Short mmCIF file of C-alpha atoms (C1' of nucleotides) in Angstrom, two decimals:
data_model
loop_
_atom_site.label_atom_id
_atom_site.label_comp_id
_atom_site.label_asym_id
_atom_site.label_seq_id
_atom_site.Cartn_x
_atom_site.Cartn_y
_atom_site.Cartn_z
CA MET A 1 -19.89 -34.93 -4.26
CA PHE A 2 -20.22 -35.00 -1.11
CA ILE A 3 -23.11 -34.37 1.81
CA LEU A 4 -23.37 -31.43 3.51
CA LYS A 5 -24.61 -32.84 7.10
CA LYS A 6 -25.75 -30.30 10.07
CA LYS A 7 -23.95 -26.72 11.09
CA LEU A 8 -21.37 -27.00 13.19
CA ASP A 9 -21.94 -26.50 16.82
CA GLU A 10 -20.63 -24.48 20.00
CA SER A 11 -19.12 -28.37 21.28
CA PHE A 12 -16.78 -28.30 17.84
CA PHE A 13 -15.09 -24.91 18.80
CA LEU A 14 -14.63 -25.54 22.27
CA GLU A 15 -12.00 -28.25 21.67
CA ASN A 16 -8.13 -27.38 21.53
CA THR A 17 -7.65 -24.91 18.44
CA VAL A 18 -4.88 -27.40 17.14
CA LYS A 19 -7.36 -29.73 16.86
CA VAL A 20 -10.10 -27.46 15.53
CA SER A 21 -7.94 -26.77 12.79
CA LYS A 22 -7.43 -30.12 11.65
CA ARG A 23 -10.69 -31.10 11.90
CA LEU A 24 -12.11 -28.16 9.85
CA ILE A 25 -10.69 -29.31 7.18
CA GLY A 26 -12.88 -30.71 4.74
CA LYS A 27 -15.75 -28.93 5.80
CA THR A 28 -17.78 -26.27 4.24
CA LEU A 29 -17.60 -22.57 4.78
CA GLN A 30 -21.13 -20.91 4.02
CA PHE A 31 -21.54 -16.78 3.62
CA LYS A 32 -24.50 -15.85 2.04
CA ASP A 33 -24.92 -17.59 -0.85
CA SER A 34 -21.22 -18.57 -1.59
CA TYR A 35 -20.35 -22.33 -0.43
CA GLY A 36 -16.50 -23.81 -0.06
CA ILE A 37 -14.73 -26.56 1.19
CA ILE A 38 -11.95 -25.50 3.23
CA ILE A 39 -8.64 -26.62 2.03
CA GLU A 40 -6.44 -24.76 4.52
CA THR A 41 -6.21 -23.91 8.26
CA GLU A 42 -4.15 -22.13 10.67
CA ALA A 43 -4.35 -22.41 14.83
CA TYR A 44 -3.58 -19.16 16.87
CA ARG A 45 -3.37 -20.31 20.67
CA GLY A 46 -3.22 -18.31 23.45
CA LYS A 47 -0.96 -15.46 25.06
CA ASP A 48 1.98 -17.78 25.26
CA ASP A 49 1.69 -18.05 21.40
CA PRO A 50 3.90 -15.38 19.90
CA ALA A 51 2.31 -15.32 16.25
CA CYS A 52 -1.32 -14.80 18.35
CA HIS A 53 -2.53 -11.69 18.22
CA ALA A 54 -3.81 -12.19 21.83
CA ALA A 55 -0.11 -12.57 22.87
CA LYS A 56 -0.07 -8.50 23.82
CA GLY A 57 -3.23 -9.13 25.77
CA LYS A 58 -6.76 -8.03 25.75
CA THR A 59 -7.21 -5.03 23.23
CA LYS A 60 -10.36 -3.44 21.56
CA ARG A 61 -9.43 -5.60 18.65
CA THR A 62 -8.64 -8.93 19.95
CA GLU A 63 -11.36 -8.83 22.63
CA VAL A 64 -13.17 -11.69 20.31
CA MET A 65 -10.90 -13.69 20.52
CA PHE A 66 -11.25 -13.93 24.57
CA GLY A 67 -14.75 -14.31 24.22
CA GLN A 68 -17.40 -17.33 23.30
CA ALA A 69 -16.38 -20.05 20.96
CA GLY A 70 -17.88 -20.09 17.39
CA TYR A 71 -17.71 -16.12 16.98
CA SER A 72 -15.83 -14.50 13.90
CA TYR A 73 -12.72 -12.98 13.87
CA VAL A 74 -12.43 -10.53 11.07
CA TYR A 75 -9.53 -8.19 10.89
CA LEU A 76 -7.81 -5.86 8.32
CA ILE A 77 -4.39 -6.90 7.05
CA TYR A 78 -1.77 -4.90 5.98
CA GLY A 79 -4.11 -2.51 4.95
CA MET A 80 -5.66 -4.08 2.04
CA TYR A 81 -7.00 -7.39 3.31
CA HIS A 82 -9.33 -9.06 5.19
CA CYS A 83 -8.51 -12.31 7.26
CA LEU A 84 -11.36 -14.27 8.59
CA ASN A 85 -10.77 -16.36 12.02
CA ILE A 86 -13.08 -18.53 14.04
CA VAL A 87 -12.82 -18.65 17.99
CA THR A 88 -11.91 -21.41 19.66
CA GLU A 89 -11.98 -22.99 22.94
CA ALA A 90 -13.22 -21.55 26.55
CA LYS A 91 -13.96 -17.75 27.46
CA ASP A 92 -11.35 -15.82 28.64
CA PHE A 93 -8.59 -18.35 26.27
CA PRO A 94 -7.49 -16.61 23.17
CA ALA A 95 -7.73 -18.73 20.47
CA ALA A 96 -9.24 -18.51 17.01
CA VAL A 97 -8.88 -20.74 13.58
CA LEU A 98 -7.52 -18.27 10.60
CA ILE A 99 -9.36 -19.73 7.27
CA ARG A 100 -6.99 -19.86 4.98
CA GLY A 101 -8.04 -21.28 1.75
CA ILE A 102 -11.49 -22.72 0.53
CA ILE A 103 -12.68 -24.45 -2.90
CA LEU A 104 -15.46 -22.25 -3.50
CA ILE A 105 -18.45 -24.56 -5.36
CA THR A 106 -21.18 -22.09 -5.05
CA PRO A 107 -22.20 -19.81 -7.10
CA THR A 108 -18.87 -20.12 -9.02
CA VAL A 109 -15.93 -22.79 -9.26
CA LYS A 110 -12.66 -21.40 -7.90
CA THR A 111 -9.79 -22.30 -5.56
CA LEU A 112 -9.38 -19.87 -3.53
CA ASP A 113 -5.54 -20.50 -1.55
CA GLY A 114 -5.21 -17.52 0.79
CA PRO A 115 -7.02 -15.78 3.39
CA GLY A 116 -7.10 -12.46 1.62
CA LYS A 117 -8.24 -13.55 -1.89
CA LEU A 118 -10.90 -15.81 0.18
CA CYS A 119 -12.45 -12.52 1.73
CA ARG A 120 -12.43 -10.61 -0.98
CA GLU A 121 -14.13 -13.01 -3.40
CA LEU A 122 -17.23 -13.82 -0.91
CA ASN A 123 -16.58 -9.87 0.50
CA ILE A 124 -15.98 -10.66 3.98
CA THR A 125 -14.59 -7.25 5.68
CA ARG A 126 -14.85 -6.24 9.34
CA GLU A 127 -18.54 -5.81 8.88
CA GLN A 128 -18.50 -9.75 9.73
CA ASN A 129 -16.34 -9.51 12.76
CA ASN A 130 -17.66 -10.74 16.07
CA LYS A 131 -20.65 -12.97 14.31
CA ASN A 132 -21.95 -15.61 16.16
CA ILE A 133 -21.75 -18.35 13.36
CA LEU A 134 -23.49 -21.26 15.29
CA LEU A 135 -26.56 -18.91 15.25
CA GLU A 136 -25.91 -16.96 11.78
CA LYS A 137 -28.69 -17.88 9.38
CA ASP A 138 -25.82 -17.24 6.25
CA PHE A 139 -22.80 -17.47 8.05
CA CYS A 140 -21.81 -20.72 9.30
CA ILE A 141 -19.67 -23.62 9.00
CA TRP A 142 -21.30 -27.08 7.89
CA ASP A 143 -20.36 -30.82 8.78
CA THR A 144 -19.61 -32.90 5.71
CA ASP A 145 -18.74 -36.17 5.30
CA LEU A 146 -15.27 -35.76 3.33
CA LYS A 147 -12.18 -37.34 4.60
CA LEU A 148 -9.18 -35.72 3.03
CA ASN A 149 -5.44 -36.04 3.78
CA TYR A 150 -3.50 -33.03 4.89
CA ASP A 151 -0.16 -31.52 5.58
CA THR A 152 1.26 -30.28 8.09
CA THR A 153 3.51 -27.02 8.51
CA SER A 154 4.69 -24.02 10.01
CA ARG A 155 2.22 -21.05 9.72
CA ILE A 156 2.75 -18.59 7.03
CA GLY A 157 3.66 -15.08 7.20
CA ILE A 158 4.82 -14.78 10.58
CA SER A 159 8.29 -13.62 12.37
CA LYS A 160 7.64 -15.25 15.49
CA GLY A 161 5.82 -19.00 16.53
CA GLN A 162 7.40 -21.00 13.31
CA GLU A 163 8.63 -23.76 15.80
CA ASN A 164 4.28 -24.91 16.34
CA LYS A 165 3.64 -26.69 13.37
CA TRP A 166 -0.12 -25.39 12.89
CA ARG A 167 -0.56 -24.78 9.54
CA PHE A 168 -2.69 -27.71 7.86
CA ALA A 169 -3.73 -27.95 4.09
CA VAL A 170 -5.29 -30.50 2.08
CA SER A 171 -2.52 -32.64 0.33
CA LYS A 172 -1.59 -31.99 -3.18
CA ALA A 173 -3.37 -35.32 -4.18
CA ASP A 174 -6.39 -34.80 -2.68
CA LEU A 175 -6.77 -30.74 -3.89
CA LYS A 176 -6.37 -32.29 -7.41
CA ILE A 177 -9.06 -34.40 -7.07
CA LEU A 178 -11.33 -32.30 -5.83
CA GLU A 179 -10.51 -29.44 -8.23
CA GLU A 180 -11.39 -32.28 -11.17
CA CYS A 181 -14.41 -32.97 -9.65
CA TYR A 182 -15.35 -29.26 -9.49
CA LYS A 183 -13.75 -28.37 -13.11
CA LYS A 184 -10.50 -26.18 -12.21
CA GLN A 185 -10.44 -22.91 -12.51
CA ARG A 186 -7.83 -21.14 -10.50
CA ILE A 187 -8.44 -17.31 -9.18
CA ALA A 188 -6.10 -14.98 -11.12
"C1'" DA B 1 1.03 13.31 16.93
"C1'" DC B 2 4.26 10.20 15.44
"C1'" DC B 3 6.11 6.01 14.60
"C1'" DC B 4 6.44 1.23 13.20
"C1'" DC B 5 5.06 -3.14 11.77
"C1'" DG B 6 1.99 -6.74 10.29
"C1'" DA B 7 -1.46 -13.99 10.55
"C1'" DT B 8 -0.99 -10.51 2.41
"C1'" DC B 9 -0.51 -10.44 -2.59
"C1'" DG B 10 0.49 -9.35 -7.56
"C1'" DT B 11 4.34 -7.92 -10.04
"C1'" DA B 12 9.21 -7.98 -11.49
"C1'" DA C 1 12.74 -9.39 -3.91
"C1'" DC C 2 9.53 -5.23 -3.27
"C1'" DG C 3 5.57 -2.37 -3.12
"C1'" DA C 4 1.03 -1.23 -1.73
"C1'" DT C 5 -1.90 1.07 1.73
"C1'" DC C 6 -3.69 1.71 6.45
"C1'" DG C 7 -5.07 0.52 11.13
"C1'" DG C 8 -3.66 -0.66 15.70
"C1'" DG C 9 -0.63 -0.26 19.45
"C1'" DG C 10 3.02 1.66 21.89
"C1'" DT C 11 5.18 5.69 22.52
"C1'" DT C 12 6.02 10.90 23.04
#
DNA sequence: ACCCCGATCGTA
DNA sequence: ACGATCGGGGTT
């Protein structure tokens, strides 16, 4: 259906987080034997972004966001769900992209539309926090030749920072095409 | 030790 | 619209 090119390298994640978030649409997330096309992302960028966990400064939890681009930031939310982010931009500039949705294509086909559902299905937990996905063998993101249209909206579930339209989600039309390619089988 | 709140999700 | 469920971070 599409070509898996190379694993994304550090230069991809060193760019502005908003740009990286847009560019991640259509790329493929791999964790162990699970592969999924990224269909939804959000940017969290710097101490001046009130929705960013790093807005309150560096803490034990957010330390990874202040580190090198290409590391995973996985945290527990609402005591029940995990969220997967990839750290972006220069060291000491705290920023990351939240991976909010994928179309899982292996080992099963499922549309995972939500960060908690995604981590639950792939079994991504805090054990996967602070991993260098530029080096990990089975935890990485692949470049592809997919060109998808996406919508730009406010981020979901935040109380501050709605003015930044930093959520990017594959257009309904393109999502439908992708799901038809891979046989629709939405998660319950 | 205590309190508040949260980058969610499923059910009503 | 609401509750589940618990860790992070600030305050006492």
